[in-house]
Amino acid sequence: MKKSYFVIPLSFVFHIVSLNLILYLLVSEVYNHGYSILYYNFSWLIITYSIDFYITARRDGFGTNLKNFINLFILFGLVYFTSFTFLGEHPYPLPYLILVYLLICLMLTLYRILFYWARNLYRANGYSKGVRVAVIGRDKNLKKLRHIFDTPEYGYRYMGYFDNTPSKSKTYLGTIEDSYNYIFENNVEEAYCMASRLSKSEIKALIKIGDNSLKRVKIVPDNKELFSRAMSIELYGEVPVLNLRASPLELEYANIVKRIFDIVFSSLVIIFLLSWLIPIIYILMKFDSKGPLFFTQNRHGVNRKTFACYKFRSMTNNKNSDTQMATKNDMRVTKLGRILRKTSIDELPQFFNVLKGDMSVVGPRPHMQLHTEQFEKSVDKYLVRHFLKPGITGLAQIKGYRGEIVENSDIVNRVRYDIFYMEKWSIQLDLRIIYYTVVNAIRGEERAY
């Protein structure tokens, strides 16, 4: 799904600036204390994160998640009034403090009204291209979905529907079997499948197409036997829709949190580790072998986009570097390279990729372009891992599935762990993966060669 990544940062900045400005101007006797500034700002961060306040789905309106909005008022109100209780004596009477708090609530409410008004106006005037959607199968829910898709404020672009019962309707695109090629050829981003009109084999075929072509397949449920670990139900008006590849990282707020973590973590590594490590490795490499300090290779990232992946050079210059993975006792690996690869130090320049936004600290490992083209045809659900940014380390790596692919089970299990990570992502999981990556690097890994 297309996302506007500037929306949440803009809202967050506006809220923080407005909050601090009101407190600075109206309760300066309290706010001017350094600890008070930290107290209010960190409280805001913790509260909004814990209640997922900044989640903005495409179909959200002012009244959506209104309970969450009220929870924010209550929780921050407790934080606000508690601060004055701890201070003891201060020059502000209680009625005045209540008015300041109500002003903060008013500011939040007005911004929310203005935000949704501006967003709806933007979409209604056609400035947003919209998500291209098609419906597979026609039943009583099609009309209700059309109402959602045809509403400009929601930001969808309805292509039409497929069904085995022919129709003269302008939006009729062909039979269900025709949809298989249409999804590929017309850049359909989301396919909504009516389970009541599809056989079990047709549903499985569409799921497989979605998993292997970077298309999101969503099921409007019936009584078919559908099971998925990450399946979630979303409401489109009154119509329940099953999302078969639900992930916490589909939420914009989660993406912002992960990106902030990536920027902070990679910056610390670059400043405190790579700043002195790069000159040392450069000098050692000059004594060890001829060639550049860094090795750059094009790899596939999120949504299969190509990017230049950086590593410390660990091999002699050779013609097979873009087609052949390192193998055990590989003659191309230099003496220094063996140490770099054994300790995973050769991967550290990828923190520059993280800072640039091509990669994340944790995620599925990026593969050579040739291997992506090979595995997407031979390994079921391989392309699902490309819904995420690739990572320097990942769940598959700490579970032992790293390096050379000797047997087919190696890549199958790697994909299985990558999909599990996508479905179960959390900051806590990222930190755990980083911890075990460091532990494994210190201990030394059997497949690090």
Short mmCIF file of C-alpha atoms in Angstrom, two decimals:
data_model
loop_
_atom_site.label_atom_id
_atom_site.label_comp_id
_atom_site.label_asym_id
_atom_site.label_seq_id
_atom_site.Cartn_x
_atom_site.Cartn_y
_atom_site.Cartn_z
CA MET A 1 0.00 0.00 0.00
CA LYS A 2 1.20 3.51 -0.82
CA LYS A 3 2.09 5.58 2.20
CA SER A 4 2.72 9.26 2.83
CA TYR A 5 5.70 9.08 5.13
CA PHE A 6 5.70 12.83 5.86
CA VAL A 7 2.24 12.84 7.49
CA ILE A 8 3.14 11.34 10.86
CA PRO A 9 6.42 13.26 11.30
CA LEU A 10 4.58 16.49 10.43
CA SER A 11 1.83 15.74 12.96
CA PHE A 12 4.35 14.76 15.63
CA VAL A 13 6.44 17.92 15.11
CA PHE A 14 3.35 20.14 15.19
CA HIS A 15 2.11 18.52 18.40
CA ILE A 16 5.48 18.72 20.17
CA VAL A 17 6.12 22.32 19.11
CA SER A 18 2.60 23.44 20.05
CA LEU A 19 2.70 21.61 23.37
CA ASN A 20 6.04 23.11 24.35
CA LEU A 21 5.03 26.58 23.20
CA ILE A 22 1.82 26.57 25.26
CA LEU A 23 3.63 25.30 28.36
CA TYR A 24 6.49 27.78 27.89
CA LEU A 25 4.19 30.78 27.51
CA LEU A 26 1.52 29.92 30.06
CA VAL A 27 3.24 27.93 32.84
CA SER A 28 6.81 29.16 32.46
CA GLU A 29 7.50 29.03 36.22
CA VAL A 30 7.27 25.26 36.01
CA TYR A 31 8.33 24.66 32.42
CA ASN A 32 11.65 26.54 32.67
CA HIS A 33 13.04 23.77 34.88
CA GLY A 34 15.16 21.46 32.70
CA TYR A 35 13.68 18.30 34.15
CA SER A 36 10.14 19.54 33.41
CA ILE A 37 10.91 19.87 29.69
CA LEU A 38 12.19 16.29 29.59
CA TYR A 39 9.27 15.10 31.71
CA TYR A 40 6.57 16.50 29.40
CA ASN A 41 8.25 15.51 26.12
CA PHE A 42 9.18 11.98 27.15
CA SER A 43 5.71 11.49 28.62
CA TRP A 44 4.21 12.52 25.29
CA LEU A 45 6.44 10.06 23.42
CA ILE A 46 5.65 7.17 25.76
CA ILE A 47 1.89 7.80 25.82
CA THR A 48 1.48 8.22 22.04
CA TYR A 49 3.60 5.15 21.35
CA SER A 50 1.82 2.95 23.89
CA ILE A 51 -1.66 3.75 22.53
CA ASP A 52 -0.59 3.83 18.83
CA PHE A 53 -1.91 7.36 18.58
CA TYR A 54 -0.28 8.24 15.26
CA ILE A 55 -1.67 5.33 13.25
CA THR A 56 -3.46 6.75 10.21
CA ALA A 57 -5.08 4.19 7.93
CA ARG A 58 -6.25 5.19 4.48
CA ARG A 59 -9.91 4.91 5.47
CA ASP A 60 -9.60 6.80 8.76
CA GLY A 61 -11.65 9.92 9.39
CA PHE A 62 -12.08 12.35 12.28
CA GLY A 63 -14.38 9.96 14.13
CA THR A 64 -12.14 6.91 13.61
CA ASN A 65 -10.30 5.75 16.73
CA LEU A 66 -11.93 8.58 18.68
CA LYS A 67 -11.53 6.42 21.78
CA ASN A 68 -7.75 6.58 21.27
CA PHE A 69 -7.97 10.36 21.05
CA ILE A 70 -9.86 10.55 24.36
CA ASN A 71 -7.33 8.17 25.95
CA LEU A 72 -4.58 10.61 25.00
CA PHE A 73 -6.44 13.47 26.70
CA ILE A 74 -6.88 11.43 29.87
CA LEU A 75 -3.34 10.04 30.09
CA PHE A 76 -1.58 13.29 29.29
CA GLY A 77 -3.94 15.09 31.67
CA LEU A 78 -2.75 12.81 34.47
CA VAL A 79 0.87 13.53 33.53
CA TYR A 80 0.19 17.27 33.36
CA PHE A 81 -1.56 17.63 36.73
CA THR A 82 0.79 15.18 38.48
CA SER A 83 3.75 17.41 37.64
CA PHE A 84 2.24 20.29 39.67
CA THR A 85 1.47 17.96 42.58
CA PHE A 86 5.14 16.94 42.83
CA LEU A 87 6.30 20.56 42.63
CA GLY A 88 4.33 21.62 45.70
CA GLU A 89 4.26 25.43 45.78
CA HIS A 90 3.81 27.26 42.47
CA PRO A 91 2.13 30.55 41.44
CA TYR A 92 -0.71 29.00 39.42
CA PRO A 93 -4.23 28.45 40.81
CA LEU A 94 -6.08 25.26 39.84
CA PRO A 95 -8.67 26.99 37.55
CA TYR A 96 -5.82 28.52 35.56
CA LEU A 97 -4.07 25.12 35.18
CA ILE A 98 -7.35 23.59 33.99
CA LEU A 99 -7.71 26.32 31.34
CA VAL A 100 -4.16 25.65 30.09
CA TYR A 101 -4.92 21.94 29.87
CA LEU A 102 -8.16 22.63 27.98
CA LEU A 103 -6.17 24.82 25.57
CA ILE A 104 -3.85 21.87 24.87
CA CYS A 105 -6.87 19.65 24.20
CA LEU A 106 -8.36 22.31 21.93
CA MET A 107 -5.10 22.55 19.98
CA LEU A 108 -5.09 18.78 19.40
CA THR A 109 -8.74 18.76 18.34
CA LEU A 110 -8.37 21.66 15.89
CA TYR A 111 -5.29 20.07 14.33
CA ARG A 112 -7.16 16.77 13.91
CA ILE A 113 -10.07 18.54 12.21
CA LEU A 114 -7.73 20.53 9.95
CA PHE A 115 -5.65 17.44 9.09
CA TYR A 116 -8.57 15.32 7.90
CA TRP A 117 -10.15 18.25 6.08
CA ALA A 118 -6.90 18.93 4.18
CA ARG A 119 -6.32 15.24 3.45
CA ASN A 120 -9.84 14.73 2.09
CA LEU A 121 -9.56 17.89 -0.01
CA TYR A 122 -6.21 16.70 -1.40
CA ARG A 123 -7.62 13.33 -2.42
CA ALA A 124 -10.95 14.66 -3.68
CA ASN A 125 -9.19 17.06 -6.07
CA GLY A 126 -7.22 14.19 -7.62
CA TYR A 127 -3.75 15.14 -6.36
CA SER A 128 -3.28 11.62 -4.96
CA LYS A 129 -2.85 8.88 -7.59
CA GLY A 130 -4.59 6.38 -5.35
CA VAL A 131 -4.04 2.69 -4.76
CA ARG A 132 -4.97 0.61 -7.83
CA VAL A 133 -7.47 -2.07 -6.75
CA ALA A 134 -9.45 -4.82 -8.48
CA VAL A 135 -12.13 -7.16 -7.15
CA ILE A 136 -12.11 -10.89 -7.96
CA GLY A 137 -15.65 -12.29 -7.85
CA ARG A 138 -18.98 -10.50 -7.63
CA ASP A 139 -21.39 -10.92 -4.73
CA LYS A 140 -23.53 -8.70 -2.48
CA ASN A 141 -20.43 -7.08 -0.94
CA LEU A 142 -19.15 -5.66 -4.25
CA LYS A 143 -21.56 -2.72 -4.16
CA LYS A 144 -20.50 -1.86 -0.60
CA LEU A 145 -16.81 -2.03 -1.51
CA ARG A 146 -17.43 0.12 -4.59
CA HIS A 147 -18.83 2.79 -2.31
CA ILE A 148 -15.50 2.80 -0.44
CA PHE A 149 -13.32 2.63 -3.55
CA ASP A 150 -15.27 5.32 -5.43
CA THR A 151 -15.09 7.80 -2.57
CA PRO A 152 -12.20 10.14 -3.56
CA GLU A 153 -11.36 10.98 0.07
CA TYR A 154 -10.26 7.37 0.69
CA GLY A 155 -7.61 7.46 -2.02
CA TYR A 156 -8.39 4.31 -4.06
CA ARG A 157 -8.41 3.81 -7.82
CA TYR A 158 -10.96 1.14 -8.75
CA MET A 159 -9.99 -0.81 -11.92
CA GLY A 160 -12.97 -3.18 -12.12
CA TYR A 161 -14.06 -6.70 -11.20
CA PHE A 162 -13.72 -10.28 -12.47
CA ASP A 163 -16.38 -12.96 -12.30
CA ASN A 164 -17.27 -16.15 -14.18
CA THR A 165 -20.75 -14.76 -14.86
CA PRO A 166 -20.39 -12.39 -17.88
CA SER A 167 -21.75 -8.85 -17.62
CA LYS A 168 -22.17 -5.83 -19.89
CA SER A 169 -21.04 -3.55 -17.08
CA LYS A 170 -18.19 -1.18 -17.99
CA THR A 171 -16.31 -2.32 -14.89
CA TYR A 172 -16.49 -6.03 -15.82
CA LEU A 173 -12.96 -7.14 -16.77
CA GLY A 174 -13.39 -10.85 -17.51
CA THR A 175 -13.42 -14.26 -15.88
CA ILE A 176 -11.63 -15.15 -12.66
CA GLU A 177 -8.95 -16.90 -14.67
CA ASP A 178 -8.42 -13.69 -16.68
CA SER A 179 -7.55 -11.90 -13.43
CA TYR A 180 -4.34 -13.89 -13.05
CA ASN A 181 -2.63 -12.15 -15.98
CA TYR A 182 -4.42 -8.84 -15.45
CA ILE A 183 -2.96 -8.42 -11.95
CA PHE A 184 0.55 -8.81 -13.40
CA GLU A 185 0.12 -6.66 -16.51
CA ASN A 186 -1.87 -3.70 -15.13
CA ASN A 187 0.03 -2.96 -11.93
CA VAL A 188 -2.87 -3.85 -9.64
CA GLU A 189 -1.56 -3.17 -6.13
CA GLU A 190 -4.36 -4.77 -4.11
CA ALA A 191 -6.71 -7.57 -5.16
CA TYR A 192 -9.92 -8.09 -3.14
CA CYS A 193 -11.20 -11.66 -3.49
CA MET A 194 -14.82 -12.57 -2.79
CA ALA A 195 -14.55 -15.95 -1.09
CA SER A 196 -18.22 -16.73 -1.80
CA ARG A 197 -17.53 -16.67 -5.57
CA LEU A 198 -14.20 -18.46 -5.59
CA SER A 199 -13.27 -22.09 -5.23
CA LYS A 200 -10.64 -23.17 -2.76
CA SER A 201 -8.17 -23.79 -5.62
CA GLU A 202 -8.82 -20.32 -7.10
CA ILE A 203 -8.23 -18.67 -3.73
CA LYS A 204 -4.96 -20.58 -3.29
CA ALA A 205 -3.90 -19.62 -6.83
CA LEU A 206 -4.55 -15.91 -6.14
CA ILE A 207 -2.72 -16.08 -2.81
CA LYS A 208 0.26 -17.67 -4.58
CA ILE A 209 0.22 -14.99 -7.29
CA GLY A 210 0.17 -12.27 -4.65
CA ASP A 211 2.99 -13.82 -2.63
CA ASN A 212 5.19 -14.21 -5.72
CA SER A 213 4.54 -10.88 -7.43
CA LEU A 214 4.53 -8.26 -4.64
CA LYS A 215 0.75 -7.80 -4.82
CA ARG A 216 -1.37 -7.61 -1.69
CA VAL A 217 -4.24 -10.10 -1.75
CA LYS A 218 -7.15 -9.51 0.62
CA ILE A 219 -10.07 -11.89 1.11
CA VAL A 220 -13.65 -10.83 1.69
CA PRO A 221 -14.49 -13.90 3.80
CA ASP A 222 -17.08 -16.57 3.38
CA ASN A 223 -17.17 -20.11 4.82
CA LYS A 224 -14.08 -21.30 2.95
CA GLU A 225 -11.28 -22.94 4.97
CA LEU A 226 -8.70 -20.20 5.08
CA PHE A 227 -5.92 -20.18 7.64
CA SER A 228 -2.96 -17.84 7.97
CA ARG A 229 -0.74 -17.02 10.93
CA ALA A 230 -0.79 -13.30 10.15
CA MET A 231 -4.38 -13.04 8.93
CA SER A 232 -6.27 -10.03 10.25
CA ILE A 233 -9.73 -8.63 9.65
CA GLU A 234 -10.16 -5.05 8.46
CA LEU A 235 -13.48 -3.28 8.12
CA TYR A 236 -14.30 -1.44 4.88
CA GLY A 237 -17.49 0.23 6.00
CA GLU A 238 -19.58 -2.78 7.04
CA VAL A 239 -17.61 -5.27 4.92
CA PRO A 240 -15.07 -7.50 6.75
CA VAL A 241 -11.91 -8.11 4.69
CA LEU A 242 -9.16 -10.61 5.54
CA ASN A 243 -5.62 -9.33 5.08
CA LEU A 244 -3.48 -12.47 4.60
CA ARG A 245 -0.13 -10.72 5.01
CA ALA A 246 -0.82 -8.36 7.91
CA SER A 247 2.31 -6.92 9.48
CA PRO A 248 2.91 -4.34 12.23
CA LEU A 249 5.15 -2.58 9.70
CA GLU A 250 2.13 -1.80 7.52
CA LEU A 251 1.38 0.89 10.10
CA GLU A 252 3.02 4.22 9.32
CA TYR A 253 3.78 4.87 12.98
CA ALA A 254 5.71 1.58 13.22
CA ASN A 255 7.72 2.53 10.12
CA ILE A 256 8.59 5.89 11.65
CA VAL A 257 9.71 4.25 14.92
CA LYS A 258 11.84 1.71 13.03
CA ARG A 259 13.36 4.44 10.83
CA ILE A 260 14.26 6.62 13.83
CA PHE A 261 15.87 3.58 15.47
CA ASP A 262 17.83 2.87 12.27
CA ILE A 263 19.11 6.45 12.01
CA VAL A 264 20.17 6.64 15.67
CA PHE A 265 21.77 3.17 15.76
CA SER A 266 23.62 3.51 12.44
CA SER A 267 24.86 7.00 13.37
CA LEU A 268 26.31 5.68 16.64
CA VAL A 269 28.06 2.81 14.83
CA ILE A 270 29.49 5.13 12.16
CA ILE A 271 30.71 7.73 14.67
CA PHE A 272 32.05 5.49 17.43
CA LEU A 273 33.17 2.40 15.49
CA LEU A 274 33.64 2.93 11.76
CA SER A 275 35.33 6.34 12.19
CA TRP A 276 38.49 4.64 13.53
CA LEU A 277 37.98 1.13 12.11
CA ILE A 278 37.97 2.21 8.45
CA PRO A 279 41.53 3.71 8.53
CA ILE A 280 42.89 0.61 10.31
CA ILE A 281 41.31 -1.82 7.83
CA TYR A 282 42.48 0.36 4.93
CA ILE A 283 46.11 0.13 6.11
CA LEU A 284 45.90 -3.63 6.76
CA MET A 285 44.27 -4.20 3.38
CA LYS A 286 47.09 -2.41 1.57
CA PHE A 287 49.55 -4.94 3.04
CA ASP A 288 47.26 -7.89 2.35
CA SER A 289 46.03 -7.52 -1.24
CA LYS A 290 45.50 -5.14 -4.12
CA GLY A 291 42.16 -3.52 -4.66
CA PRO A 292 39.73 -0.96 -3.21
CA LEU A 293 38.74 -0.76 0.46
CA PHE A 294 35.03 -1.19 -0.24
CA PHE A 295 33.21 -3.73 -2.37
CA THR A 296 29.97 -2.46 -3.91
CA GLN A 297 27.32 -4.77 -5.32
CA ASN A 298 23.82 -4.11 -6.68
CA ARG A 299 21.20 -5.98 -4.69
CA HIS A 300 17.41 -6.04 -4.48
CA GLY A 301 15.76 -4.12 -1.65
CA VAL A 302 12.22 -3.25 -0.61
CA ASN A 303 9.66 -3.81 -3.39
CA ARG A 304 12.51 -5.38 -5.41
CA LYS A 305 14.18 -2.02 -6.04
CA THR A 306 17.91 -2.15 -6.78
CA PHE A 307 20.44 -0.41 -4.55
CA ALA A 308 24.23 -0.39 -4.14
CA CYS A 309 25.17 -2.50 -1.10
CA TYR A 310 28.50 -1.70 0.63
CA LYS A 311 30.95 -4.13 2.25
CA PHE A 312 34.62 -4.17 3.19
CA ARG A 313 36.36 -6.01 0.36
CA SER A 314 37.18 -9.53 1.55
CA MET A 315 38.13 -11.16 -1.77
CA THR A 316 40.62 -10.62 -4.56
CA ASN A 317 39.15 -8.97 -7.64
CA ASN A 318 37.35 -11.65 -9.66
CA LYS A 319 34.76 -12.00 -12.41
CA ASN A 320 32.41 -14.19 -10.34
CA SER A 321 31.75 -11.75 -7.49
CA ASP A 322 28.24 -10.93 -8.77
CA THR A 323 27.21 -14.51 -9.55
CA GLN A 324 28.86 -16.84 -7.03
CA MET A 325 28.44 -16.73 -3.25
CA ALA A 326 31.42 -17.38 -1.00
CA THR A 327 31.91 -21.08 -0.29
CA LYS A 328 33.86 -22.94 2.37
CA ASN A 329 37.63 -22.62 1.77
CA ASP A 330 36.92 -20.23 -1.11
CA MET A 331 40.24 -19.39 -2.79
CA ARG A 332 39.02 -15.88 -3.65
CA VAL A 333 38.92 -14.83 0.04
CA THR A 334 42.05 -12.99 1.24
CA LYS A 335 43.80 -13.61 4.57
CA LEU A 336 42.39 -10.40 6.03
CA GLY A 337 39.06 -11.19 4.36
CA ARG A 338 38.74 -14.45 6.30
CA ILE A 339 39.00 -12.54 9.57
CA LEU A 340 36.54 -9.88 8.39
CA ARG A 341 34.01 -12.49 7.25
CA LYS A 342 34.42 -14.71 10.32
CA THR A 343 33.66 -11.78 12.62
CA SER A 344 31.07 -10.22 10.23
CA ILE A 345 33.11 -6.99 10.25
CA ASP A 346 32.92 -7.00 6.43
CA GLU A 347 29.20 -6.14 6.74
CA LEU A 348 29.69 -2.99 8.85
CA PRO A 349 29.83 -0.50 5.91
CA GLN A 350 26.17 -1.37 5.34
CA PHE A 351 25.38 1.01 8.19
CA PHE A 352 25.91 3.71 5.55
CA ASN A 353 23.15 1.97 3.56
CA VAL A 354 20.97 2.10 6.68
CA LEU A 355 21.63 5.82 7.15
CA LYS A 356 20.77 6.43 3.48
CA GLY A 357 17.51 4.53 3.88
CA ASP A 358 18.28 1.64 1.50
CA MET A 359 18.47 -0.85 4.36
CA SER A 360 17.42 -1.33 7.96
CA VAL A 361 19.52 -2.57 10.87
CA VAL A 362 17.28 -5.66 11.10
CA GLY A 363 15.44 -7.27 8.21
CA PRO A 364 15.75 -9.94 5.51
CA ARG A 365 19.29 -10.13 4.11
CA PRO A 366 19.55 -8.71 0.57
CA HIS A 367 20.59 -11.18 -2.11
CA MET A 368 22.47 -10.78 -5.39
CA GLN A 369 20.23 -9.80 -8.29
CA LEU A 370 20.94 -13.09 -10.03
CA HIS A 371 19.88 -15.08 -6.97
CA THR A 372 16.68 -13.04 -6.54
CA GLU A 373 15.74 -13.80 -10.15
CA GLN A 374 16.49 -17.49 -9.52
CA PHE A 375 14.72 -17.88 -6.18
CA GLU A 376 11.57 -15.94 -7.07
CA LYS A 377 10.85 -18.64 -9.67
CA SER A 378 11.86 -21.68 -7.63
CA VAL A 379 11.04 -20.79 -4.00
CA ASP A 380 7.40 -20.33 -3.02
CA LYS A 381 6.60 -17.00 -1.31
CA TYR A 382 10.19 -15.78 -1.83
CA LEU A 383 9.13 -12.25 -2.85
CA VAL A 384 7.11 -11.75 0.34
CA ARG A 385 10.39 -10.85 2.08
CA HIS A 386 10.71 -7.88 -0.30
CA PHE A 387 7.78 -6.12 1.35
CA LEU A 388 10.40 -5.01 3.93
CA LYS A 389 13.68 -3.15 3.72
CA PRO A 390 16.62 -5.60 3.78
CA GLY A 391 18.69 -5.70 6.94
CA ILE A 392 22.30 -6.01 8.05
CA THR A 393 21.15 -8.89 10.23
CA GLY A 394 17.90 -10.76 10.58
CA LEU A 395 15.99 -13.51 12.33
CA ALA A 396 17.09 -16.11 9.78
CA GLN A 397 20.74 -15.22 10.36
CA ILE A 398 20.67 -15.71 14.14
CA LYS A 399 18.85 -19.02 13.57
CA GLY A 400 21.79 -20.32 11.53
CA TYR A 401 20.54 -19.66 8.00
CA ARG A 402 23.24 -17.35 6.70
CA GLY A 403 25.95 -17.49 4.05
CA GLU A 404 26.16 -20.16 1.38
CA ILE A 405 22.98 -21.94 0.27
CA VAL A 406 23.99 -25.59 0.10
CA GLU A 407 20.56 -27.24 0.06
CA ASN A 408 17.13 -26.06 -1.02
CA SER A 409 16.00 -26.21 2.62
CA ASP A 410 18.49 -23.43 3.44
CA ILE A 411 16.70 -20.83 1.32
CA VAL A 412 13.22 -22.21 2.17
CA ASN A 413 13.87 -21.85 5.91
CA ARG A 414 15.47 -18.44 5.40
CA VAL A 415 12.29 -17.23 3.66
CA ARG A 416 10.17 -18.82 6.40
CA TYR A 417 11.99 -16.89 9.13
CA ASP A 418 11.93 -13.66 7.11
CA ILE A 419 8.15 -13.89 6.71
CA PHE A 420 7.75 -14.70 10.40
CA TYR A 421 9.81 -11.58 11.23
CA MET A 422 7.62 -9.44 8.97
CA GLU A 423 4.47 -10.73 10.66
CA LYS A 424 5.74 -10.43 14.26
CA TRP A 425 7.95 -7.32 14.12
CA SER A 426 8.53 -5.23 17.23
CA ILE A 427 11.34 -3.04 18.56
CA GLN A 428 11.89 -5.67 21.24
CA LEU A 429 12.38 -8.34 18.55
CA ASP A 430 14.87 -6.08 16.72
CA LEU A 431 16.90 -5.57 19.91
CA ARG A 432 16.90 -9.30 20.60
CA ILE A 433 18.14 -10.07 17.07
CA ILE A 434 20.90 -7.44 17.40
CA TYR A 435 21.98 -8.92 20.74
CA TYR A 436 22.27 -12.46 19.39
CA THR A 437 24.02 -11.18 16.26
CA VAL A 438 26.75 -9.63 18.42
CA VAL A 439 26.97 -12.76 20.60
CA ASN A 440 27.29 -15.01 17.53
CA ALA A 441 29.95 -12.74 16.02
CA ILE A 442 32.02 -12.93 19.22
CA ARG A 443 31.64 -16.71 19.48
CA GLY A 444 32.27 -17.22 15.78
CA GLU A 445 29.80 -18.89 13.44
CA GLU A 446 30.37 -22.10 11.52
CA ARG A 447 28.85 -20.72 8.32
CA ALA A 448 30.69 -17.36 8.44
CA TYR A 449 33.19 -17.90 5.65
#
